[in-house]
PDB file of C-alpha atoms in Angstrom:
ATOM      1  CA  UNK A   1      -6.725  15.746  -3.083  1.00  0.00           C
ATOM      2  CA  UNK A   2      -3.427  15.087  -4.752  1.00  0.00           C
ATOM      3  CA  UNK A   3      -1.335  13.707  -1.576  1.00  0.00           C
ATOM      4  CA  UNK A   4       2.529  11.914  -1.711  1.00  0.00           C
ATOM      5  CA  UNK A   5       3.839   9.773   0.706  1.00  0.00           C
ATOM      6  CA  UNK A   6       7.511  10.905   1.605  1.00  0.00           C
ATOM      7  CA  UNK A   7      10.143   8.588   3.423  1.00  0.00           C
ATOM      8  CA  UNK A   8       9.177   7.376   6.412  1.00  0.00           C
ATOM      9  CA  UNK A   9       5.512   6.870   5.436  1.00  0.00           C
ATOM     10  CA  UNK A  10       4.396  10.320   6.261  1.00  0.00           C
ATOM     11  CA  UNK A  11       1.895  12.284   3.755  1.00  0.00           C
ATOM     12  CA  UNK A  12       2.667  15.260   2.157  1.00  0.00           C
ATOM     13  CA  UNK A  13      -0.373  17.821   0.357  1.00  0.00           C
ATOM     14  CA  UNK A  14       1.484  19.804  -2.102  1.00  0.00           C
ATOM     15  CA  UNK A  15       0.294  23.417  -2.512  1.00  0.00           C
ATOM     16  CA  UNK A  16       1.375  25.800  -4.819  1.00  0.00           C
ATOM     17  CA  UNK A  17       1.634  29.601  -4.971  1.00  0.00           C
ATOM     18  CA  UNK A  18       0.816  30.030  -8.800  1.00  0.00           C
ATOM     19  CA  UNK A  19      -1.829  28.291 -11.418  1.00  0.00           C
ATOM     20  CA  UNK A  20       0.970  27.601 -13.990  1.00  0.00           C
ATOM     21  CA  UNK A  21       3.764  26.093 -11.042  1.00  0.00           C
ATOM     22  CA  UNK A  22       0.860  23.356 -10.732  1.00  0.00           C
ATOM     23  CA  UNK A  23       0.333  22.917 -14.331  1.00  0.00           C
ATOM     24  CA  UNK A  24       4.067  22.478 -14.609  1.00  0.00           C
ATOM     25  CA  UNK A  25       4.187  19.721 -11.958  1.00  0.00           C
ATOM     26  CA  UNK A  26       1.340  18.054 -13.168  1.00  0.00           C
ATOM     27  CA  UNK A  27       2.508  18.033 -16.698  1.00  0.00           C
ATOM     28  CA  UNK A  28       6.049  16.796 -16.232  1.00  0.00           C
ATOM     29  CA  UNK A  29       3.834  13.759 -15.087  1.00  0.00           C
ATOM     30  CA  UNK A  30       4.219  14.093 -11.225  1.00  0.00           C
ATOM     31  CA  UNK A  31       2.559  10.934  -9.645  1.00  0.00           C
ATOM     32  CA  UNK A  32       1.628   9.249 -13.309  1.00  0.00           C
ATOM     33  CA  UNK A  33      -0.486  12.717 -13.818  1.00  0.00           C
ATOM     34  CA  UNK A  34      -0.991  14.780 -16.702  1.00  0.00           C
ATOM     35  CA  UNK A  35      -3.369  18.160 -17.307  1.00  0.00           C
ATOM     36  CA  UNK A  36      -6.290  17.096 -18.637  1.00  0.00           C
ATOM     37  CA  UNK A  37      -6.342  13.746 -16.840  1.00  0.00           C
ATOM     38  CA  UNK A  38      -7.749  13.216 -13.338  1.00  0.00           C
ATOM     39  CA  UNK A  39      -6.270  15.944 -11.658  1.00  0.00           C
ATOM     40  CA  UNK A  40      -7.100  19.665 -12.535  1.00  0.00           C
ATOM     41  CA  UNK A  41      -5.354  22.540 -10.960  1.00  0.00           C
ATOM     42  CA  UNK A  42      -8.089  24.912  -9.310  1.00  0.00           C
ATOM     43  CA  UNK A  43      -7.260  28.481  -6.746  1.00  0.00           C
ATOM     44  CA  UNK A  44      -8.073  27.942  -3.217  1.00  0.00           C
ATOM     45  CA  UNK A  45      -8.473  30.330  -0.837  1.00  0.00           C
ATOM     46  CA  UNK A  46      -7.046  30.427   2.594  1.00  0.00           C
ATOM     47  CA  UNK A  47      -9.936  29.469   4.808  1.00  0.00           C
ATOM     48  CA  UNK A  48     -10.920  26.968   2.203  1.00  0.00           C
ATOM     49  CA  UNK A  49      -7.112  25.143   2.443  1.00  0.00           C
ATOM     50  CA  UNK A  50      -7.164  25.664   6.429  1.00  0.00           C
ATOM     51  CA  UNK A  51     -10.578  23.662   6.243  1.00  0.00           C
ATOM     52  CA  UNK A  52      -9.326  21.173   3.887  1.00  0.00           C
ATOM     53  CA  UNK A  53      -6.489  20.598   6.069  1.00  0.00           C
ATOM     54  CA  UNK A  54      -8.192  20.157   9.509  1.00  0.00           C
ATOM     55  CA  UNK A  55     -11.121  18.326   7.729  1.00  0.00           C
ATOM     56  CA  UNK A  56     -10.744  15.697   4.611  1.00  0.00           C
ATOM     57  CA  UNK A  57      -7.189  16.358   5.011  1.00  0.00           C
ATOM     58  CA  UNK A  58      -6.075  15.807   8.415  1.00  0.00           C
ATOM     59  CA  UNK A  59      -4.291  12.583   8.038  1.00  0.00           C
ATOM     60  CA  UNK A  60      -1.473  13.894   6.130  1.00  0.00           C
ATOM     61  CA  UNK A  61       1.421  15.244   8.357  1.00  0.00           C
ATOM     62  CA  UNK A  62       3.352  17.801   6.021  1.00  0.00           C
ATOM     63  CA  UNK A  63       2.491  20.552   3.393  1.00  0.00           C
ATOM     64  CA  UNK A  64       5.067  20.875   0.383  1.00  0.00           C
ATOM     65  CA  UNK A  65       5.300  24.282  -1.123  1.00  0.00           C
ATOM     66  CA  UNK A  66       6.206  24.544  -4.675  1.00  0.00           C
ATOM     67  CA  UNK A  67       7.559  21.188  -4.797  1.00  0.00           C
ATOM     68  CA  UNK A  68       9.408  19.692  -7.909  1.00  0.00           C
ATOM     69  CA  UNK A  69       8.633  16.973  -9.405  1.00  0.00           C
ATOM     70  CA  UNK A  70      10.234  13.743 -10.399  1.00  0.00           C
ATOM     71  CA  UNK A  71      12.655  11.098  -8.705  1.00  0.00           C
ATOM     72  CA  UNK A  72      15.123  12.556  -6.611  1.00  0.00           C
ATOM     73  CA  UNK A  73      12.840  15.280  -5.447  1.00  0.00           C
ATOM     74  CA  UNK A  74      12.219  14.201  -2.482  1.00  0.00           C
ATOM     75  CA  UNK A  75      15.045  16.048  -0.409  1.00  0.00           C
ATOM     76  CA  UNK A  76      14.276  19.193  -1.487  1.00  0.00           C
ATOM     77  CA  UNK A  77      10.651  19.149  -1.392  1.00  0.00           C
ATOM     78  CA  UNK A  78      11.222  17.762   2.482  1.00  0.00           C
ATOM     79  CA  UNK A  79      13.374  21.083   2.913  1.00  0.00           C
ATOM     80  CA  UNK A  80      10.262  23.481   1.391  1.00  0.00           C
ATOM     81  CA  UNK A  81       7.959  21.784   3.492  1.00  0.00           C
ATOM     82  CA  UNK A  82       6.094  22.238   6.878  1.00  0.00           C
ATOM     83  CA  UNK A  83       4.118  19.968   9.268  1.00  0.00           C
ATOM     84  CA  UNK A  84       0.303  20.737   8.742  1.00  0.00           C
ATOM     85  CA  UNK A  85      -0.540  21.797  12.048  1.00  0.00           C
ATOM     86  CA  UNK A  86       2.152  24.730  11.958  1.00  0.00           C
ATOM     87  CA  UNK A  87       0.786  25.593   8.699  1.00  0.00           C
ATOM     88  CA  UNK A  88      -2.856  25.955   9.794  1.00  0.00           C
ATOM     89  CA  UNK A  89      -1.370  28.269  12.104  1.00  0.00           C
ATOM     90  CA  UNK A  90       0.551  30.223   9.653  1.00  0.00           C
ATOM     91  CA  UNK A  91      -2.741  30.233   7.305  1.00  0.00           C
ATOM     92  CA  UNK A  92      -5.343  31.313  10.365  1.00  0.00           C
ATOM     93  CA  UNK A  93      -2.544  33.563  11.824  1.00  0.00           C
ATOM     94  CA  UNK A  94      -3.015  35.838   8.579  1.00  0.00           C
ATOM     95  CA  UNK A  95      -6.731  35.247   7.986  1.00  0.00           C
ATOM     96  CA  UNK A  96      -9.266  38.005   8.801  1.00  0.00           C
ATOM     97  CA  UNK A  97     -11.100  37.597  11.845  1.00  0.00           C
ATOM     98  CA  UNK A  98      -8.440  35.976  13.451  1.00  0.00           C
ATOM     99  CA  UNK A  99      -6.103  36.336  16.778  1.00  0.00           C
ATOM    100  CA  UNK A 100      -2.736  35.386  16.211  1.00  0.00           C
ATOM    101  CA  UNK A 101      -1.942  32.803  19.569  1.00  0.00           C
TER     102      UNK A 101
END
């Protein structure tokens, strides 16, 4: 899992709600990356995320949606972001077979 450290030493998972906004960030060479190099952009579904998150992914304290690339970024992406807990329950609050609670 592709994971940033912010200011203040917390982690952040960025996640992405299209294919090509991924590409993009990977191929303006976010984190020394580029497509077709170690990281490869792939769908997840929402269980699968909420299970990566309280799982393999449980040490990192924020989830950045959409988030740019680049120096500079930072602020912004720290804006479109939200601690991991309260997006598990934002995930599993919309996931069938669930209780909102």
């Amino acid at each position: 899992m592709l994971a940033a450290e912010l200011s203040g030493g917390e982690r952040s998972l960025p996640v992405f709600s299209f294919a090509e906004e991924a590409e993009l960030f990977l191929g303006l060479g976010a984190f020394g990356s580029t497509i077709g190099g170690d990281w490869q952009v792939r769908e997840t579904e929402v269980g699968e995320l909420a299970s990566i998150l309280l799982g393999p992914c449980r040490g990192v304290e924020r989830v950045a949606l959409d988030p740019l690339p680049g120096i500079g970024a930072e602020p912004v992406n720290r804006l479109a972001s939200l601690g991991r807990e309260r997006f598990v329950r934002f995930l599993l609050r919309g996931a069938p077979g669930t209780h909102p609670g």
